[in-house]
Amino acid sequence: APSTQPWRSPGEPQAPFSLPAPRWPVECEVIQETIEHIEWVPPKPEPFCPPMGPEQALYTIDEEQGTVVYHSSPGNGAWAAPLSASALPRSPTVPPVPTALQYSCFTHARVGGAPGPLSLPAAPLEGPQDTTLLFESRFESGNLQKAIKVGPYEYVLMLRPDLYTAKHTQWFYFRVQNMRQEPFYHFTIANMAKPKSLYGQGLQPLLYSQRDAQSRGIGWRWVGTDVRYCRGSAGEPPTFRLSWTVRFPHDNDTCFFAACYPYTYSDLQRYLRALVADPARSRYCTVQALCRSLAGNTVHLLTITSPGGTAGKRVVVASARVHPGESGGSWAMRGFLNFLLSTHADAHLLRRLFIFKVVPMLNPDGLVVGNSRCSLAGRDPNRAYGMALPSSFPGVWHLRAMVQRVLAEREVVLYCDFHGHSRKNNVFMYGCDAGGDGTGTRLCQRVFPLMLSKNAPDKFSFSSCKYQVQKSKEGTGRVSMWRLGVSHSYTLEVAFSGSTLGGRSSHFNVKDLESLGCLLCDTLLDFCDPAPAKLQQCLGEADALLQRQMGREPGSGGSWSDVSPSELES
């Protein structure tokens, strides 16, 4: 149910914050181990690896002659579920990937997922000299469906499509054990979905070594040589292959690979529990349930403002993780919340001026099961704002309904939806310019991104921002909020990779991602500064940039109302 007390004042006592375990669809097997990682910032930037181009990988992949060493698919267990260890064959014949799940749509959920004993999706080792890697992904946000050993130290991997779909293979996060330090291992994910990827431009996978974390305090790091992204199968739809070579730092370690820094639903719950327990920060913030997801996981709503009256305050709305595979959005959101709830003078001013309504995780079910894009409805919730039913897409429906209620009472000065981007470097924004508005209105759409580019010159690319409202994007949060009457409505896109700006050519680390939230707060103060100097300066700069883009002389004047957004961006 939606919150019934949207304006309860921060500073009032809050109910004890419970931390229920995530609820999983009943067909999902879940291991009992708790997976947590330390946070670590490398002492110097981690550069992109040299791009290897789209040409075919150097390694021959012969899946038909390989040995399946891991196979886990919700609803299907392992090869058959349950099987005893002795019944798991090391057959050279690769079984086909299941074409459909036993459960074609979501039915119900429970804490811990599938009841009963776990199946054994990993083939047993034949003895202490067996160097076969042991894979596992049946944990929160994990995604790996199958591993095929095609050489002594070479593996072909298959990702699980988003649950109840046959597509959206992008996010990966899995554990490996039983490795040796000396050999070079070669991995190929053979069923990536997107034809273009930053892996072809220097992005590397992330590796986490449990032994390095425990003994040296080192966390996630970008690794891999010979990183290639190329077309794989010639069928329809085509698939694409991501391959890389890596040496593990230790023998018999426990390591993890991931597409981006994981940030799970349980990570958010721990953050919120610490927030509510902190007497200083909880004075400014209430944590409530916006609604429950299809699986029964809480979609949290935070209200942040200074205690006391709210008369005359405008509202800022922010959300993140409608797409579960875009974990960088959660780290930027955490930086945003950390700054807003800090003792910094600008944070005090922001709380005094505004009411912040924040939904830090719109699609908790998708995160729990390791989806890339969809919820348990089997569809992209960021295309469902215009037609969403509360029973199918509760998070986005209740967010939109909450914004409608707020707009009936107050001005919403800004909406920002935090995302990740897999095909373009740097950080940028999508705004809303449908054409037909006056010159001043259309230029104003570009002012906030321009100000953010000035505050984050080594991360944010103003030239990468787009404002065209395409028909295919009508169901997005950005366009939906704009249609409701939020005049400045944006998607913040954070590259999976890093920055090519300000002399950089390096991956983002967690500190970089969190700084984006802080910089967004700085920009909000600039944008709402009652003194008009900054706004006028940026309006002039935006106008000059568009004039040059259209081949006009800067300062020549003229209206933009007759120029379509597609012309401005061509």
Coordinates of C-alpha atoms in Angstrom, one line a residue:
A1 CA 0.0 0.0 0.0
P2 CA 1.2 3.6 -0.6
S3 CA 2.4 5.7 2.3
T4 CA -0.5 7.2 4.2
Q5 CA 1.7 9.9 5.8
P6 CA 3.6 11.5 3.0
W7 CA 4.3 14.7 5.0
R8 CA 5.2 13.2 8.4
S9 CA 7.9 15.5 9.7
P10 CA 11.5 14.3 10.1
G11 CA 12.5 14.5 13.7
E12 CA 9.5 12.6 15.0
P13 CA 10.2 9.2 16.5
Q14 CA 10.3 6.4 14.0
A15 CA 9.2 2.8 14.4
P16 CA 12.1 0.3 14.8
F17 CA 13.5 -0.5 11.3
S18 CA 13.3 -4.2 10.6
L19 CA 15.7 -6.0 8.2
P20 CA 13.7 -8.9 6.7
A21 CA 15.6 -11.3 4.5
P22 CA 14.9 -10.9 0.8
R23 CA 12.0 -12.8 -0.7
W24 CA 12.7 -14.9 -3.8
P25 CA 10.4 -16.5 -6.3
V26 CA 9.8 -20.1 -5.1
E27 CA 11.6 -21.7 -8.1
C28 CA 14.9 -19.9 -7.3
E29 CA 17.5 -21.9 -5.3
V30 CA 19.5 -19.8 -2.9
I31 CA 22.7 -20.8 -1.0
Q32 CA 22.8 -20.1 2.7
E33 CA 26.1 -18.2 2.8
T34 CA 26.0 -14.5 3.2
I35 CA 27.9 -12.7 0.5
E36 CA 29.5 -9.4 1.5
H37 CA 32.4 -7.4 0.1
I38 CA 34.6 -4.8 1.7
E39 CA 34.7 -1.3 0.2
W40 CA 38.0 -0.1 -1.2
V41 CA 39.3 2.8 -3.3
P42 CA 42.5 2.1 -5.2
P43 CA 45.4 4.5 -4.5
K44 CA 45.5 5.6 -8.1
P45 CA 43.1 5.5 -11.1
E46 CA 42.7 2.2 -12.9
P47 CA 43.3 2.9 -16.6
F48 CA 41.2 1.4 -19.4
C49 CA 42.8 -1.6 -21.1
P50 CA 43.9 -1.1 -24.7
P51 CA 40.9 -1.7 -26.9
M52 CA 41.2 -5.0 -28.9
G53 CA 38.6 -4.1 -31.5
P54 CA 35.6 -6.1 -32.7
E55 CA 37.5 -8.7 -34.6
Q56 CA 36.9 -12.4 -33.8
A57 CA 38.5 -13.7 -30.5
L58 CA 41.9 -15.3 -30.7
Y59 CA 40.6 -18.4 -28.9
T60 CA 38.7 -21.2 -30.6
I61 CA 35.5 -22.0 -28.8
D62 CA 34.2 -25.5 -29.4
E63 CA 31.2 -25.8 -27.1
E64 CA 30.2 -29.2 -28.5
Q65 CA 33.4 -30.8 -27.3
G66 CA 33.3 -29.0 -23.9
T67 CA 32.3 -30.3 -20.5
V68 CA 29.5 -28.7 -18.6
V69 CA 30.9 -28.0 -15.1
Y70 CA 28.1 -25.7 -13.8
H71 CA 24.4 -25.4 -14.8
S72 CA 21.8 -23.7 -12.7
S73 CA 18.5 -22.4 -14.1
P74 CA 15.5 -21.4 -11.9
G75 CA 12.7 -24.0 -12.1
N76 CA 15.1 -26.6 -13.6
G77 CA 17.6 -27.0 -10.8
A78 CA 20.8 -28.5 -12.3
W79 CA 20.7 -31.0 -15.2
A80 CA 17.8 -32.5 -13.2
A81 CA 16.9 -31.6 -9.7
P82 CA 17.6 -33.0 -7.2
L83 CA 20.6 -35.2 -8.2
S84 CA 23.1 -36.8 -5.9
A85 CA 26.8 -35.9 -6.5
S86 CA 27.4 -39.4 -8.0
A87 CA 24.7 -38.8 -10.5
L88 CA 26.3 -35.7 -12.0
P89 CA 28.1 -36.7 -15.2
R90 CA 31.2 -35.1 -16.6
S91 CA 29.9 -35.7 -20.1
P92 CA 31.6 -34.2 -23.1
T93 CA 28.2 -33.5 -24.7
V94 CA 26.8 -30.1 -23.8
P95 CA 23.1 -30.3 -22.9
P96 CA 21.0 -27.7 -24.5
V97 CA 20.1 -24.6 -22.6
P98 CA 16.5 -24.8 -21.5
T99 CA 14.3 -22.9 -23.9
A100 CA 11.7 -22.0 -21.2
L101 CA 11.5 -22.1 -17.5
Q102 CA 9.4 -24.5 -15.6
Y103 CA 7.6 -21.4 -14.4
S104 CA 6.7 -19.2 -17.3
C105 CA 5.5 -16.3 -15.0
F106 CA 5.8 -15.3 -11.4
T107 CA 3.5 -17.1 -9.0
H108 CA 4.7 -16.6 -5.4
A109 CA 7.7 -15.9 -3.3
R110 CA 9.2 -16.8 0.0
V111 CA 12.3 -16.0 2.1
G112 CA 15.1 -18.2 1.0
G113 CA 13.6 -19.1 -2.4
A114 CA 13.0 -22.8 -3.3
P115 CA 12.1 -25.0 -0.3
G116 CA 13.9 -28.2 0.4
P117 CA 17.6 -29.3 -0.2
L118 CA 19.6 -27.6 -2.9
S119 CA 20.5 -29.3 -6.1
L120 CA 24.1 -29.7 -7.1
P121 CA 24.6 -27.6 -10.3
A122 CA 28.4 -27.9 -10.2
A123 CA 30.1 -31.1 -11.4
P124 CA 32.1 -32.7 -8.5
L125 CA 35.9 -32.6 -8.6
E126 CA 37.6 -35.9 -9.4
G127 CA 40.4 -35.5 -6.9
P128 CA 42.9 -33.0 -5.4
Q129 CA 44.7 -32.7 -8.7
D130 CA 41.5 -31.7 -10.6
T131 CA 42.0 -28.0 -11.5
T132 CA 38.4 -27.5 -12.8
L133 CA 37.0 -24.2 -11.5
L134 CA 34.0 -24.4 -9.2
F135 CA 31.3 -21.8 -10.1
E136 CA 28.4 -20.5 -8.1
S137 CA 25.8 -17.7 -8.7
R138 CA 22.8 -18.7 -6.5
F139 CA 23.1 -15.7 -4.2
E140 CA 21.6 -12.2 -4.1
S141 CA 22.1 -10.4 -7.5
G142 CA 24.1 -13.4 -8.8
N143 CA 23.8 -14.3 -12.5
L144 CA 25.5 -17.2 -14.2
Q145 CA 23.5 -20.0 -15.8
K146 CA 26.1 -22.3 -17.2
A147 CA 29.9 -22.9 -17.4
I148 CA 31.4 -25.1 -20.0
K149 CA 35.1 -26.2 -19.8
V150 CA 36.6 -26.1 -23.3
G151 CA 40.3 -26.3 -22.4
P152 CA 42.5 -26.9 -19.4
Y153 CA 42.0 -23.2 -18.3
E154 CA 39.4 -22.0 -20.7
Y155 CA 35.6 -21.6 -20.1
V156 CA 32.6 -20.6 -22.0
L157 CA 29.9 -19.0 -19.9
M158 CA 26.2 -18.5 -20.4
L159 CA 24.2 -15.8 -18.5
R160 CA 20.7 -16.4 -17.4
P161 CA 18.1 -14.2 -19.2
D162 CA 16.0 -11.9 -17.0
L163 CA 13.5 -14.2 -15.2
Y164 CA 10.4 -15.0 -17.2
T165 CA 12.0 -13.6 -20.4
A166 CA 14.3 -15.0 -23.0
K167 CA 16.5 -11.8 -23.3
H168 CA 18.4 -9.0 -21.5
T169 CA 21.7 -10.9 -20.9
Q170 CA 24.1 -8.2 -19.7
W171 CA 24.6 -8.2 -15.9
F172 CA 26.9 -10.9 -14.5
Y173 CA 28.0 -11.6 -11.0
F174 CA 29.4 -15.0 -9.9
R175 CA 31.9 -16.8 -7.7
V176 CA 34.8 -19.0 -8.7
Q177 CA 36.9 -21.4 -6.5
N178 CA 39.6 -24.0 -6.9
M179 CA 41.8 -21.8 -9.1
R180 CA 45.6 -21.8 -9.5
Q181 CA 47.7 -18.7 -9.4
E182 CA 50.1 -19.4 -12.3
P183 CA 48.0 -20.2 -15.4
F184 CA 46.3 -17.6 -17.6
Y185 CA 42.5 -18.4 -17.6
H186 CA 40.4 -17.4 -20.5
F187 CA 36.7 -16.7 -20.1
T188 CA 34.1 -16.1 -22.8
I189 CA 30.5 -15.0 -22.0
A190 CA 28.8 -16.3 -25.2
N191 CA 25.3 -14.9 -25.0
M192 CA 25.6 -11.1 -24.4
A193 CA 22.6 -9.3 -25.9
K194 CA 23.8 -5.9 -26.9
P195 CA 25.5 -5.3 -30.3
K196 CA 27.6 -2.5 -28.9
S197 CA 29.4 -2.4 -25.6
L198 CA 32.1 -0.4 -23.7
Y199 CA 34.0 -3.7 -23.5
G200 CA 35.2 -2.8 -26.9
Q201 CA 36.5 0.6 -25.7
G202 CA 38.7 -0.4 -22.8
L203 CA 36.2 -1.5 -20.1
Q204 CA 37.3 -4.5 -18.1
P205 CA 35.4 -6.9 -15.8
L206 CA 35.7 -6.5 -12.0
L207 CA 37.4 -9.1 -9.8
Y208 CA 37.2 -9.5 -6.1
S209 CA 39.7 -11.8 -4.2
Q210 CA 38.5 -12.8 -0.7
R211 CA 42.1 -13.5 0.4
D212 CA 43.2 -10.1 -0.7
A213 CA 40.3 -8.5 1.1
Q214 CA 41.1 -10.3 4.3
S215 CA 44.9 -10.0 4.3
R216 CA 45.5 -6.7 2.4
G217 CA 42.2 -4.8 2.6
I218 CA 41.9 -4.8 -1.2
G219 CA 38.4 -5.0 -2.7
W220 CA 37.0 -4.9 -6.2
R221 CA 39.5 -4.1 -9.0
W222 CA 39.2 -3.9 -12.8
V223 CA 41.2 -6.8 -14.4
G224 CA 41.7 -8.7 -17.7
T225 CA 43.8 -8.5 -20.8
D226 CA 42.8 -9.3 -24.4
V227 CA 39.3 -8.0 -23.6
R228 CA 37.2 -8.4 -26.7
Y229 CA 33.6 -7.9 -27.6
C230 CA 32.4 -9.4 -30.9
R231 CA 29.5 -11.0 -32.6
G232 CA 28.9 -14.6 -31.7
S233 CA 26.0 -16.6 -33.2
A234 CA 24.6 -15.7 -36.6
G235 CA 21.0 -16.7 -35.5
E236 CA 18.1 -14.4 -34.7
P237 CA 18.4 -12.6 -32.4
P238 CA 22.1 -12.5 -32.7
T239 CA 24.3 -12.9 -29.6
F240 CA 27.6 -11.3 -28.8
R241 CA 30.7 -12.6 -27.0
L242 CA 32.7 -10.9 -24.2
S243 CA 36.1 -12.6 -23.6
W244 CA 39.0 -11.8 -21.4
T245 CA 42.2 -13.4 -20.0
V246 CA 43.1 -13.2 -16.3
R247 CA 45.5 -14.6 -13.8
F248 CA 44.2 -15.1 -10.3
P249 CA 46.2 -13.6 -7.4
H250 CA 46.3 -16.7 -5.2
D251 CA 45.9 -20.5 -5.3
N252 CA 42.6 -21.9 -4.0
D253 CA 41.1 -18.5 -3.3
T254 CA 37.5 -17.5 -3.4
C255 CA 37.0 -14.9 -6.1
F256 CA 34.0 -13.1 -7.7
F257 CA 33.6 -11.5 -11.2
A258 CA 31.0 -8.8 -11.8
A259 CA 30.0 -6.4 -14.5
C260 CA 30.0 -3.4 -12.1
Y261 CA 30.4 -2.8 -8.4
P262 CA 27.5 -4.9 -6.9
Y263 CA 25.0 -3.1 -4.6
T264 CA 22.3 -5.4 -3.5
Y265 CA 18.9 -5.0 -1.8
S266 CA 20.4 -6.3 1.4
D267 CA 23.2 -3.6 1.1
L268 CA 20.4 -1.0 1.0
Q269 CA 18.6 -2.5 3.9
R270 CA 21.8 -2.4 6.0
Y271 CA 22.3 1.3 5.0
L272 CA 18.8 2.2 6.0
R273 CA 19.0 0.4 9.3
A274 CA 22.2 2.3 10.2
L275 CA 20.5 5.5 9.1
V276 CA 17.4 5.0 11.3
A277 CA 19.6 4.1 14.2
D278 CA 21.7 7.3 13.9
P279 CA 20.1 10.0 16.1
A280 CA 21.7 12.8 14.2
R281 CA 20.8 11.8 10.6
S282 CA 17.4 10.4 11.5
R283 CA 16.4 13.9 12.7
Y284 CA 16.3 14.9 9.0
C285 CA 15.0 11.7 7.5
T286 CA 12.0 9.4 7.7
V287 CA 12.0 5.9 6.1
Q288 CA 8.7 4.5 5.1
A289 CA 7.3 1.8 2.8
L290 CA 6.2 3.3 -0.5
C291 CA 4.8 -0.1 -1.4
R292 CA 5.6 -3.8 -1.6
S293 CA 7.0 -5.4 -4.7
L294 CA 5.5 -8.4 -6.5
A295 CA 7.6 -10.8 -4.3
G296 CA 6.7 -8.8 -1.1
N297 CA 10.0 -6.9 -0.8
T298 CA 9.7 -3.4 0.6
V299 CA 10.1 -0.5 -1.8
H300 CA 11.5 2.2 0.5
L301 CA 10.6 5.9 0.5
L302 CA 12.8 8.4 2.2
T303 CA 11.6 11.9 3.1
I304 CA 14.5 14.3 3.9
T305 CA 14.1 17.9 5.1
S306 CA 14.9 20.0 8.1
P307 CA 12.6 19.4 11.1
G308 CA 9.7 21.8 11.6
G309 CA 7.4 23.4 9.2
T310 CA 7.3 22.6 5.5
A311 CA 5.4 25.7 4.3
G312 CA 6.7 27.2 1.1
K313 CA 9.2 24.4 0.5
R314 CA 9.6 23.0 -3.0
V315 CA 10.2 19.3 -3.7
V316 CA 13.0 17.3 -5.3
V317 CA 12.2 13.7 -6.3
A318 CA 15.0 11.2 -6.9
S319 CA 14.9 7.4 -7.7
A320 CA 17.3 4.7 -8.7
R321 CA 17.6 1.0 -9.7
V322 CA 14.5 0.7 -11.8
H323 CA 17.0 -1.4 -14.0
P324 CA 18.7 -3.9 -11.6
G325 CA 21.8 -4.4 -13.7
E326 CA 22.8 -0.7 -13.4
S327 CA 24.5 -0.8 -10.0
G328 CA 26.5 2.4 -10.5
G329 CA 23.2 4.2 -10.0
S330 CA 23.0 2.9 -6.4
W331 CA 26.5 4.1 -5.6
A332 CA 25.7 7.6 -6.9
M333 CA 22.4 7.5 -5.0
R334 CA 24.3 6.6 -1.8
G335 CA 26.6 9.6 -2.3
F336 CA 23.5 11.8 -2.8
L337 CA 22.0 10.6 0.5
N338 CA 25.3 10.8 2.4
F339 CA 25.7 14.4 1.4
L340 CA 22.1 15.4 2.1
L341 CA 22.2 13.9 5.6
S342 CA 25.7 15.3 6.4
T343 CA 26.7 18.3 8.6
H344 CA 28.0 20.2 5.6
A345 CA 26.7 23.8 5.4
D346 CA 25.3 23.2 1.9
A347 CA 23.4 20.1 3.2
H348 CA 21.8 22.3 5.9
L349 CA 20.8 24.8 3.3
L350 CA 19.3 22.1 1.0
R351 CA 17.3 20.6 3.8
R352 CA 16.0 24.1 4.8
L353 CA 15.0 24.9 1.2
F354 CA 13.6 21.6 -0.1
I355 CA 11.7 18.5 0.8
F356 CA 13.5 15.5 -0.8
K357 CA 11.4 12.4 -1.7
V358 CA 13.8 9.6 -2.5
V359 CA 13.1 6.0 -3.7
P360 CA 16.6 4.4 -3.7
M361 CA 15.6 1.1 -5.2
L362 CA 12.5 0.9 -7.4
N363 CA 12.9 -2.7 -8.5
P364 CA 14.1 -4.8 -5.6
D365 CA 12.9 -8.1 -7.0
G366 CA 15.0 -7.6 -10.1
L367 CA 18.0 -7.0 -8.0
V368 CA 17.4 -10.0 -5.7
V369 CA 17.3 -12.5 -8.6
G370 CA 20.1 -10.9 -10.7
N371 CA 18.1 -9.5 -13.6
S372 CA 19.6 -6.9 -16.0
R373 CA 16.5 -4.9 -16.8
C374 CA 13.1 -6.4 -15.9
S375 CA 11.0 -6.9 -12.8
L376 CA 9.2 -10.2 -12.0
A377 CA 6.5 -9.1 -14.4
G378 CA 9.0 -10.1 -17.1
R379 CA 9.0 -6.5 -18.5
D380 CA 11.0 -3.4 -18.3
P381 CA 9.3 -1.2 -15.6
N382 CA 10.9 1.9 -17.0
R383 CA 8.7 1.5 -20.1
A384 CA 5.5 1.1 -18.0
Y385 CA 4.9 4.4 -16.3
G386 CA 2.2 5.5 -18.7
M387 CA 0.2 2.2 -18.4
A388 CA 1.4 0.6 -15.3
L389 CA -1.0 -1.1 -13.0
P390 CA -0.2 -1.3 -9.3
S391 CA -0.5 -5.1 -9.4
S392 CA 2.0 -5.5 -12.2
F393 CA 4.5 -2.7 -11.6
P394 CA 3.9 -1.5 -8.0
G395 CA 7.2 0.5 -7.6
V396 CA 6.7 2.8 -10.6
W397 CA 2.9 3.0 -10.1
H398 CA 3.2 4.2 -6.5
L399 CA 6.1 6.6 -7.4
R400 CA 4.1 8.2 -10.1
A401 CA 1.0 8.4 -7.8
M402 CA 3.1 10.0 -5.0
V403 CA 4.4 12.6 -7.4
Q404 CA 0.9 13.4 -8.5
R405 CA -0.2 13.9 -4.9
V406 CA 2.8 16.2 -4.2
L407 CA 2.2 18.3 -7.4
A408 CA -1.3 19.0 -6.1
E409 CA 0.2 20.8 -3.1
R410 CA 3.7 22.0 -4.2
E411 CA 6.1 22.6 -7.0
V412 CA 8.4 19.7 -7.9
V413 CA 11.5 21.6 -9.0
L414 CA 13.5 18.5 -10.2
Y415 CA 13.1 14.8 -10.8
C416 CA 16.2 12.7 -11.4
D417 CA 16.3 9.0 -12.1
F418 CA 19.7 7.4 -11.6
H419 CA 20.8 4.8 -14.2
G420 CA 23.9 3.1 -15.6
H421 CA 25.0 3.1 -19.3
S422 CA 26.8 0.2 -21.1
R423 CA 27.7 1.9 -24.4
K424 CA 28.9 5.4 -23.7
N425 CA 31.7 6.6 -21.4
N426 CA 31.4 9.4 -18.8
V427 CA 28.3 10.7 -17.1
F428 CA 25.5 12.5 -18.9
M429 CA 21.8 13.2 -18.8
Y430 CA 18.7 12.7 -20.8
G431 CA 16.1 15.6 -20.5
C432 CA 12.8 16.5 -22.1
D433 CA 12.4 18.8 -25.1
A434 CA 9.5 17.9 -27.3
G435 CA 9.8 21.1 -29.5
G436 CA 7.2 23.8 -29.8
D437 CA 8.1 25.5 -26.6
G438 CA 9.6 29.0 -26.5
T439 CA 13.4 29.6 -26.7
G440 CA 13.7 30.3 -23.0
T441 CA 12.0 27.1 -22.0
R442 CA 14.0 24.9 -24.3
L443 CA 17.3 26.5 -23.2
C444 CA 16.3 26.0 -19.5
Q445 CA 16.1 22.3 -20.1
R446 CA 19.8 22.4 -20.9
V447 CA 20.9 24.6 -18.0
F448 CA 21.0 21.9 -15.2
P449 CA 23.1 19.5 -17.2
L450 CA 25.4 22.4 -18.2
M451 CA 25.8 23.4 -14.6
L452 CA 26.6 19.8 -13.6
S453 CA 29.2 19.6 -16.3
K454 CA 30.9 22.7 -14.8
N455 CA 30.9 21.1 -11.3
A456 CA 32.1 17.7 -12.6
P457 CA 34.4 18.6 -15.5
D458 CA 36.4 15.3 -15.2
K459 CA 33.2 13.1 -15.2
F460 CA 30.2 14.8 -16.8
S461 CA 29.9 15.2 -20.6
F462 CA 27.5 18.0 -21.5
S463 CA 27.9 17.2 -25.2
S464 CA 26.6 13.6 -24.6
C465 CA 23.3 14.9 -23.2
K466 CA 20.1 14.4 -25.2
Y467 CA 16.7 16.0 -24.9
Q468 CA 14.6 14.5 -27.6
V469 CA 11.4 12.8 -26.4
Q470 CA 11.1 9.8 -28.6
K471 CA 7.9 7.8 -28.8
S472 CA 9.6 4.7 -27.5
K473 CA 10.5 6.6 -24.3
E474 CA 7.0 7.8 -23.4
G475 CA 6.8 5.2 -20.7
T476 CA 10.0 6.1 -18.9
G477 CA 10.1 7.8 -15.5
R478 CA 11.7 10.9 -17.0
V479 CA 9.0 11.5 -19.6
S480 CA 6.2 10.5 -17.4
M481 CA 7.1 13.0 -14.6
W482 CA 7.6 15.7 -17.2
R483 CA 4.1 15.0 -18.6
L484 CA 2.7 15.3 -15.1
G485 CA 4.2 18.8 -14.8
V486 CA 7.7 18.4 -13.5
S487 CA 9.4 20.9 -15.7
H488 CA 12.9 19.7 -15.1
S489 CA 12.9 15.9 -15.4
Y490 CA 16.1 14.0 -16.1
T491 CA 17.7 10.6 -16.3
L492 CA 21.2 10.6 -15.0
E493 CA 23.3 8.1 -16.9
V494 CA 26.5 6.8 -15.3
A495 CA 28.8 4.8 -17.6
F496 CA 29.7 1.2 -16.5
S497 CA 33.3 2.1 -17.4
G498 CA 34.6 5.5 -16.4
S499 CA 35.7 8.9 -17.7
T500 CA 37.6 10.1 -20.8
L501 CA 37.4 13.8 -19.6
G502 CA 39.9 16.1 -17.9
G503 CA 42.9 14.1 -18.9
R504 CA 41.4 10.9 -17.6
S505 CA 41.1 7.6 -19.4
S506 CA 40.3 5.4 -16.4
H507 CA 37.6 3.3 -14.7
F508 CA 35.3 4.8 -12.1
N509 CA 35.8 3.7 -8.6
V510 CA 33.2 3.8 -5.8
K511 CA 34.4 7.2 -4.6
D512 CA 33.9 8.6 -8.1
L513 CA 30.4 7.2 -8.2
E514 CA 29.5 8.5 -4.8
S515 CA 30.9 12.0 -5.7
L516 CA 28.3 12.3 -8.4
G517 CA 25.5 12.4 -5.8
C518 CA 27.4 15.2 -3.9
L519 CA 28.0 17.1 -7.2
L520 CA 24.3 16.8 -8.0
C521 CA 23.5 18.5 -4.7
D522 CA 26.0 21.3 -5.5
T523 CA 24.3 21.8 -8.9
L524 CA 20.9 22.0 -7.4
L525 CA 21.9 24.9 -5.2
D526 CA 23.5 26.6 -8.3
F527 CA 20.3 26.0 -10.3
C528 CA 18.0 27.4 -7.6
D529 CA 20.2 30.3 -6.6
P530 CA 18.0 33.4 -6.2
A531 CA 20.7 35.5 -7.6
P532 CA 20.3 35.2 -11.4
A533 CA 23.9 35.5 -12.5
K534 CA 24.7 31.8 -12.8
L535 CA 21.4 31.0 -14.5
Q536 CA 21.8 33.9 -17.0
Q537 CA 25.4 32.9 -17.8
C538 CA 24.4 29.3 -18.5
L539 CA 21.4 30.3 -20.6
G540 CA 23.8 32.4 -22.7
E541 CA 26.3 29.6 -23.0
A542 CA 23.6 27.1 -24.0
D543 CA 22.3 29.4 -26.6
A544 CA 25.8 30.0 -28.0
L545 CA 26.5 26.2 -28.1
L546 CA 23.2 25.6 -30.0
Q547 CA 23.9 28.4 -32.4
R548 CA 27.3 26.9 -33.3
Q549 CA 25.7 23.4 -33.6
M550 CA 23.3 24.8 -36.1
G551 CA 26.0 26.7 -38.0
R552 CA 24.8 30.1 -36.9
E553 CA 26.9 32.9 -35.7
P554 CA 26.8 33.2 -31.9
G555 CA 24.8 36.2 -30.8
S556 CA 22.8 36.3 -34.0
G557 CA 19.6 35.7 -32.1
G558 CA 16.6 34.0 -33.5
S559 CA 14.1 31.6 -32.0
W560 CA 14.6 27.9 -31.4
S561 CA 10.8 27.3 -31.3
D562 CA 10.7 26.2 -34.9
V563 CA 13.7 23.9 -34.7
S564 CA 12.9 20.3 -33.9
P565 CA 14.9 18.4 -31.1
S566 CA 16.1 15.9 -33.7
E567 CA 17.6 18.7 -35.8
L568 CA 19.3 20.1 -32.7
E569 CA 20.8 16.7 -31.9
S570 CA 21.7 15.6 -35.4

